Structure formats: C-alpha cells, structure tokens
Amino acid sequence: MKVYSCCGHETVVKRHYCPSCGSSEIEEREVPNDGTIYSYTRIHVPPVEFEHIAPYSVVLVQLEGTKAKVTGRMTEEVTIGDRVQFAGIDNGAYLYKK
Amino acid sequence: MTKTYVHGVGMTKFGTHADRTLKNLLLDASRQALEDAGRPKVDAVFVGNFLAGSMSNQEILGAIVANDLGLGYIPTAKVEGACASGGIALRQGILGIMSGEYDTVLVAGVEKMKHARTPDVTQAINAAMDTDSNEKHAGLTFPGFFGVLAHRYFHETGATKEHLAMVALKNRENALQNPLAQFQKPTTLEEIIGARLITEPLGLFDCSPMTDGAAAIVLSRKPSPIHVRSSALVSGPTQMQDALDLLSIPAIGESGRKAYEKAGVGPEDIDVIEIHDCFSMTEIIAIEELGFFPKGEGFKAIEEGHTKASGKKPVNTSGGLLSRGHPIGATGLSQIYQLVHQLKGTAANQVNGARMALAQNLGGTGSYSAVHILERV
Ligand SMILES: [Zn+2]
C-alpha cells in the first residue's frame, strides 16, 4: 500500500499540495498491506449497491510501520485490536480477512 | 460593518407529507417567514437543498420561490453542501447583506425523502462521499462512519451504548413538546438500546430519520430584536481514512472557533444550542468540539443531564435531527427557527432568559460545518 507524507501527516489519500506547507513534493513510500483493526462497524442497512452482501463489516485498519490507516471491507465480524490480512481489491474496495 | 438581523421565520411540520410536493413545502415555509417578517421587499433568495435533483427530479428551486411568490426579477440560487446545505444557504444570505448588495434576503431549505425506499435514499445520500475513493467502494455509509467512530470512542473513553441512548432519549423528550417535530411518541432507554441495529453499535434510535419538510428565514440589514452575531463555515476531511484523529471532527471545532472569534464570545456565553445530531454519537463529539465540555468527556455531560432543556447547556431543545427530523436541506434553517423562538421566549422547551444562541450544521462526515451565533438585542 502506498502512503503519502509531508509535515508529519501520513495518509493513504494522495493530495496535490500539502495542507501544512503547500509543497507539491509529497513523499511517497510503500508499506505492508496488513494491519490491526483500529475501529469498525457492521453494516446492516446498506446502500442499494451493497444490499446483496449485507451484513458486512467496514473496518479502519491501522497499517504497520506508518501512522496511516486505510478503510476496508470484511465479511467476518471483528473487534478493535484484531490482526487482519489484506485479501485483494474488489471493485475498488480493499478487502481484509482475519 | 453591516449587521444582519432576523425578521421572520417559518417552518412546516416535519414528518411524512405523502400528499404534498417538494415545491408545496418550500413555498409554505417561505410564505410563513415572509408573513412573520411583515411582507418586506425581498432582494435575493437562497435555497438550501441536497436531493431534489436526484429524488424529485426538481432543480431551479430559487427561481421557483421567486416566481411563485411574486418576488420579481431578483437574483436567486440553490446552495448544496449535503446536510449543511441550509446552514450554507443562510451564510450566503448573510454575506449578501454584509456586502451591501442586498437589504433583505429570503433563505429557505427543503427536502422530500419519505416517498423512497431506505436503500435508495442511503444510496442518494452517499453522493456526499468521495465517489472516487476506495472508502466508498468498501460500502461505507454515513451511519457507518459514525458507527466506526462510536466503537473507537467507547474504546478510548469507557462510554457505552447507554450514553448514546441517553442522547436519543433526551432529544425525543424535547420533541414531545414541539408540535412541529416528526416523532412525538414517548420512548424509554430500554426500547432505544434494544432497537434493531443499523450500523453497529448504532441502532434505529441513534440515527436521524428520513423526513419531509421545509424551513425559511427572512434576514435584513434593518434592525430587529434578533441579531446575527456571527457566521462561520469551514470544509474538513472528506474521507474517514484521512482523519488525523478519528475522535475529532475538525470542521466542527474550527467553525466553532471562528464563530466565537468573530462574535467576541466563548462557549461559556451561550445559553441555548442546536447541534447537528445526525447520529447520537455526533452530538457527543460536537459538544466537545464546540468547547461546551472537555474532549472525551461529552458522554459524562450527557449522563449528568447538563444538556437537557433544564441543564446548564441545553442542546437540541427542538428535539434535534434525531426527533425533530432531518429533511436535509431544511435542517440548518429549522435550527435557526428554534433558536429565534428561544430568544423571543416563545419556544418549545423554553430556556428561561435565553439571550445568546448557537446553531451548528454539519455536512457529510465532516466535509462542511456551519456555525451561527444569534443574540437578542
Ligand atoms: Zn508539508
């Protein structure tokens, strides 16, 4: 997974300019895809495009070796602190499993 | 600097209006506000709305108001900022007066949502996420975001689902006294905690409902007893995974700081508050961000009853989004409707002697926050 950083903020969201210093020289580096559950929800009432897979978990994963977190989807139930593995990309979504 | 005053307010009942159109609701609230203001000459109209295009196939709302109310060939515009559309429209009206361009402005907000299925409305509301992000593709929703936030808040502070339920119960109890509120059936903590889950840990009562309704306000540079002391608006992070601190919604804090600074007052000066409780969790974060209670301790204030109508910082005496209802584009203006009545001494759940009031209106998961401070003069 790529993380972007400048002025101490590390994030998976790529910006054109750094919100702190305005620089366009944003550092890019690769970090492992796996991590631990920072927080989560289990979605019982989904938007229409996800009705067929509900209920599902949307998780905020604390990635390793960075301050950045990434949002993913899991079919399993999880809790804060669970270790999770990256399981691929589906239709633009990052999938995770225990 | 030119000052702005409130001259009139209007609001339809919030709830289900199966037999009324979006336009009918919009014109009803607008007309009430104009009558309340004594039918002034209006120089411009701003309409707050989010879903009329996608759910009612209706745009040109500004022109419809001007035309159908016979306001003449005046400038009008629709303003979109997701759930903050009403608050942003209000700010546009205030800026128009402050600039000297207009003397008197009508600001209205409207939404019609009850005719559609919940998954379709959820889908339409998801337009307020960054569609070009892995986060939206993951199936995150607005109640989903606040579910993720709530689990982390519980983890770090020791708060529980019961604290969320206390927010929902307080706002329901306030709505029971407000004839314009959507929900007027009493409930209990047990019923709230036991309700079906929407996005864990949030249950049905933790989430604002779908609502039909409209609200409107007439502003003018001519003095009245209700002075708009300050207006602030900021944009914030559009993605959950980009937050520096999940338990902070910086748009709320920053808009509050700016509004206090412009008004020359602080949270200690505010007598009555309407906050954007799109979810019970949001109200707890917002009372912290706005400086009414310390960070991580908002839930204790709820537990101690400080935010009840009889408490030291009454929050959402109208019933809030949770029980007054949340017709998206109208919400920011219905907050002002309640606060103007509070300052006039004619509100549901009247706070004795209220002199200074604050409204906070949120869009998206913190993409926008508008704060307005009103005072009785
Ligand atoms: Zn920088």
PDB file of N, CA, C and O and ligand atoms in Angstrom, chain A residues 5-9 17-26, ligand 1:
ATOM      1  N   SER A   5       3.288  11.410   2.545  1.00  0.00           N
ATOM      2  CA  SER A   5       3.530  12.196   3.747  1.00  0.00           C
ATOM      3  C   SER A   5       4.235  13.506   3.453  1.00  0.00           C
ATOM      4  O   SER A   5       5.012  13.626   2.498  1.00  0.00           O
ATOM      5  N   CYS A   6       3.927  14.478   4.294  1.00  0.00           N
ATOM      6  CA  CYS A   6       4.610  15.773   4.315  1.00  0.00           C
ATOM      7  C   CYS A   6       4.236  16.409   5.640  1.00  0.00           C
ATOM      8  O   CYS A   6       3.104  16.237   6.105  1.00  0.00           O
ATOM      9  N   CYS A   7       5.157  17.109   6.249  1.00  0.00           N
ATOM     10  CA  CYS A   7       4.891  17.830   7.505  1.00  0.00           C
ATOM     11  C   CYS A   7       4.276  16.924   8.577  1.00  0.00           C
ATOM     12  O   CYS A   7       3.420  17.355   9.354  1.00  0.00           O
ATOM     13  N   GLY A   8       4.687  15.678   8.609  1.00  0.00           N
ATOM     14  CA  GLY A   8       4.273  14.802   9.705  1.00  0.00           C
ATOM     15  C   GLY A   8       2.944  14.085   9.509  1.00  0.00           C
ATOM     16  O   GLY A   8       2.596  13.210  10.282  1.00  0.00           O
ATOM     17  N   HIS A   9       2.153  14.459   8.486  1.00  0.00           N
ATOM     18  CA  HIS A   9       0.879  13.762   8.260  1.00  0.00           C
ATOM     19  C   HIS A   9       1.082  12.664   7.230  1.00  0.00           C
ATOM     20  O   HIS A   9       1.472  12.928   6.103  1.00  0.00           O
ATOM     21  N   TYR A  17      -1.321  19.138  -3.051  1.00  0.00           N
ATOM     22  CA  TYR A  17      -0.430  20.002  -2.270  1.00  0.00           C
ATOM     23  C   TYR A  17      -0.562  19.635  -0.796  1.00  0.00           C
ATOM     24  O   TYR A  17      -1.627  19.219  -0.346  1.00  0.00           O
ATOM     25  N   CYS A  18       0.489  19.823  -0.037  1.00  0.00           N
ATOM     26  CA  CYS A  18       0.449  19.564   1.401  1.00  0.00           C
ATOM     27  C   CYS A  18      -0.376  20.662   2.085  1.00  0.00           C
ATOM     28  O   CYS A  18      -0.125  21.848   1.859  1.00  0.00           O
ATOM     29  N   PRO A  19      -1.362  20.276   2.918  1.00  0.00           N
ATOM     30  CA  PRO A  19      -2.193  21.297   3.559  1.00  0.00           C
ATOM     31  C   PRO A  19      -1.415  22.146   4.570  1.00  0.00           C
ATOM     32  O   PRO A  19      -1.844  23.247   4.918  1.00  0.00           O
ATOM     33  N   SER A  20      -0.266  21.642   5.052  1.00  0.00           N
ATOM     34  CA  SER A  20       0.504  22.424   6.032  1.00  0.00           C
ATOM     35  C   SER A  20       1.455  23.409   5.361  1.00  0.00           C
ATOM     36  O   SER A  20       1.466  24.585   5.686  1.00  0.00           O
ATOM     37  N   CYS A  21       2.271  22.927   4.410  1.00  0.00           N
ATOM     38  CA  CYS A  21       3.322  23.796   3.853  1.00  0.00           C
ATOM     39  C   CYS A  21       3.075  24.169   2.391  1.00  0.00           C
ATOM     40  O   CYS A  21       3.794  25.012   1.842  1.00  0.00           O
ATOM     41  N   GLY A  22       2.083  23.556   1.767  1.00  0.00           N
ATOM     42  CA  GLY A  22       1.758  23.920   0.392  1.00  0.00           C
ATOM     43  C   GLY A  22       2.624  23.254  -0.664  1.00  0.00           C
ATOM     44  O   GLY A  22       2.420  23.442  -1.862  1.00  0.00           O
ATOM     45  N   SER A  23       3.599  22.465  -0.223  1.00  0.00           N
ATOM     46  CA  SER A  23       4.519  21.840  -1.174  1.00  0.00           C
ATOM     47  C   SER A  23       3.817  20.794  -2.039  1.00  0.00           C
ATOM     48  O   SER A  23       2.888  20.118  -1.596  1.00  0.00           O
ATOM     49  N   SER A  24       4.273  20.700  -3.296  1.00  0.00           N
ATOM     50  CA  SER A  24       3.747  19.633  -4.148  1.00  0.00           C
ATOM     51  C   SER A  24       4.679  18.414  -4.103  1.00  0.00           C
ATOM     52  O   SER A  24       4.416  17.397  -4.730  1.00  0.00           O
ATOM     53  N   GLU A  25       5.780  18.541  -3.360  1.00  0.00           N
ATOM     54  CA  GLU A  25       6.758  17.445  -3.241  1.00  0.00           C
ATOM     55  C   GLU A  25       6.338  16.525  -2.092  1.00  0.00           C
ATOM     56  O   GLU A  25       6.907  16.578  -1.005  1.00  0.00           O
ATOM     57  N   ILE A  26       5.309  15.734  -2.335  1.00  0.00           N
ATOM     58  CA  ILE A  26       4.814  14.866  -1.278  1.00  0.00           C
ATOM     59  C   ILE A  26       5.515  13.516  -1.368  1.00  0.00           C
ATOM     60  O   ILE A  26       5.573  12.907  -2.439  1.00  0.00           O
TER      61      ILE A  26
HETATM   62 ZN    ZN C   1       4.186  19.842   4.007  1.00  0.00          ZN
END
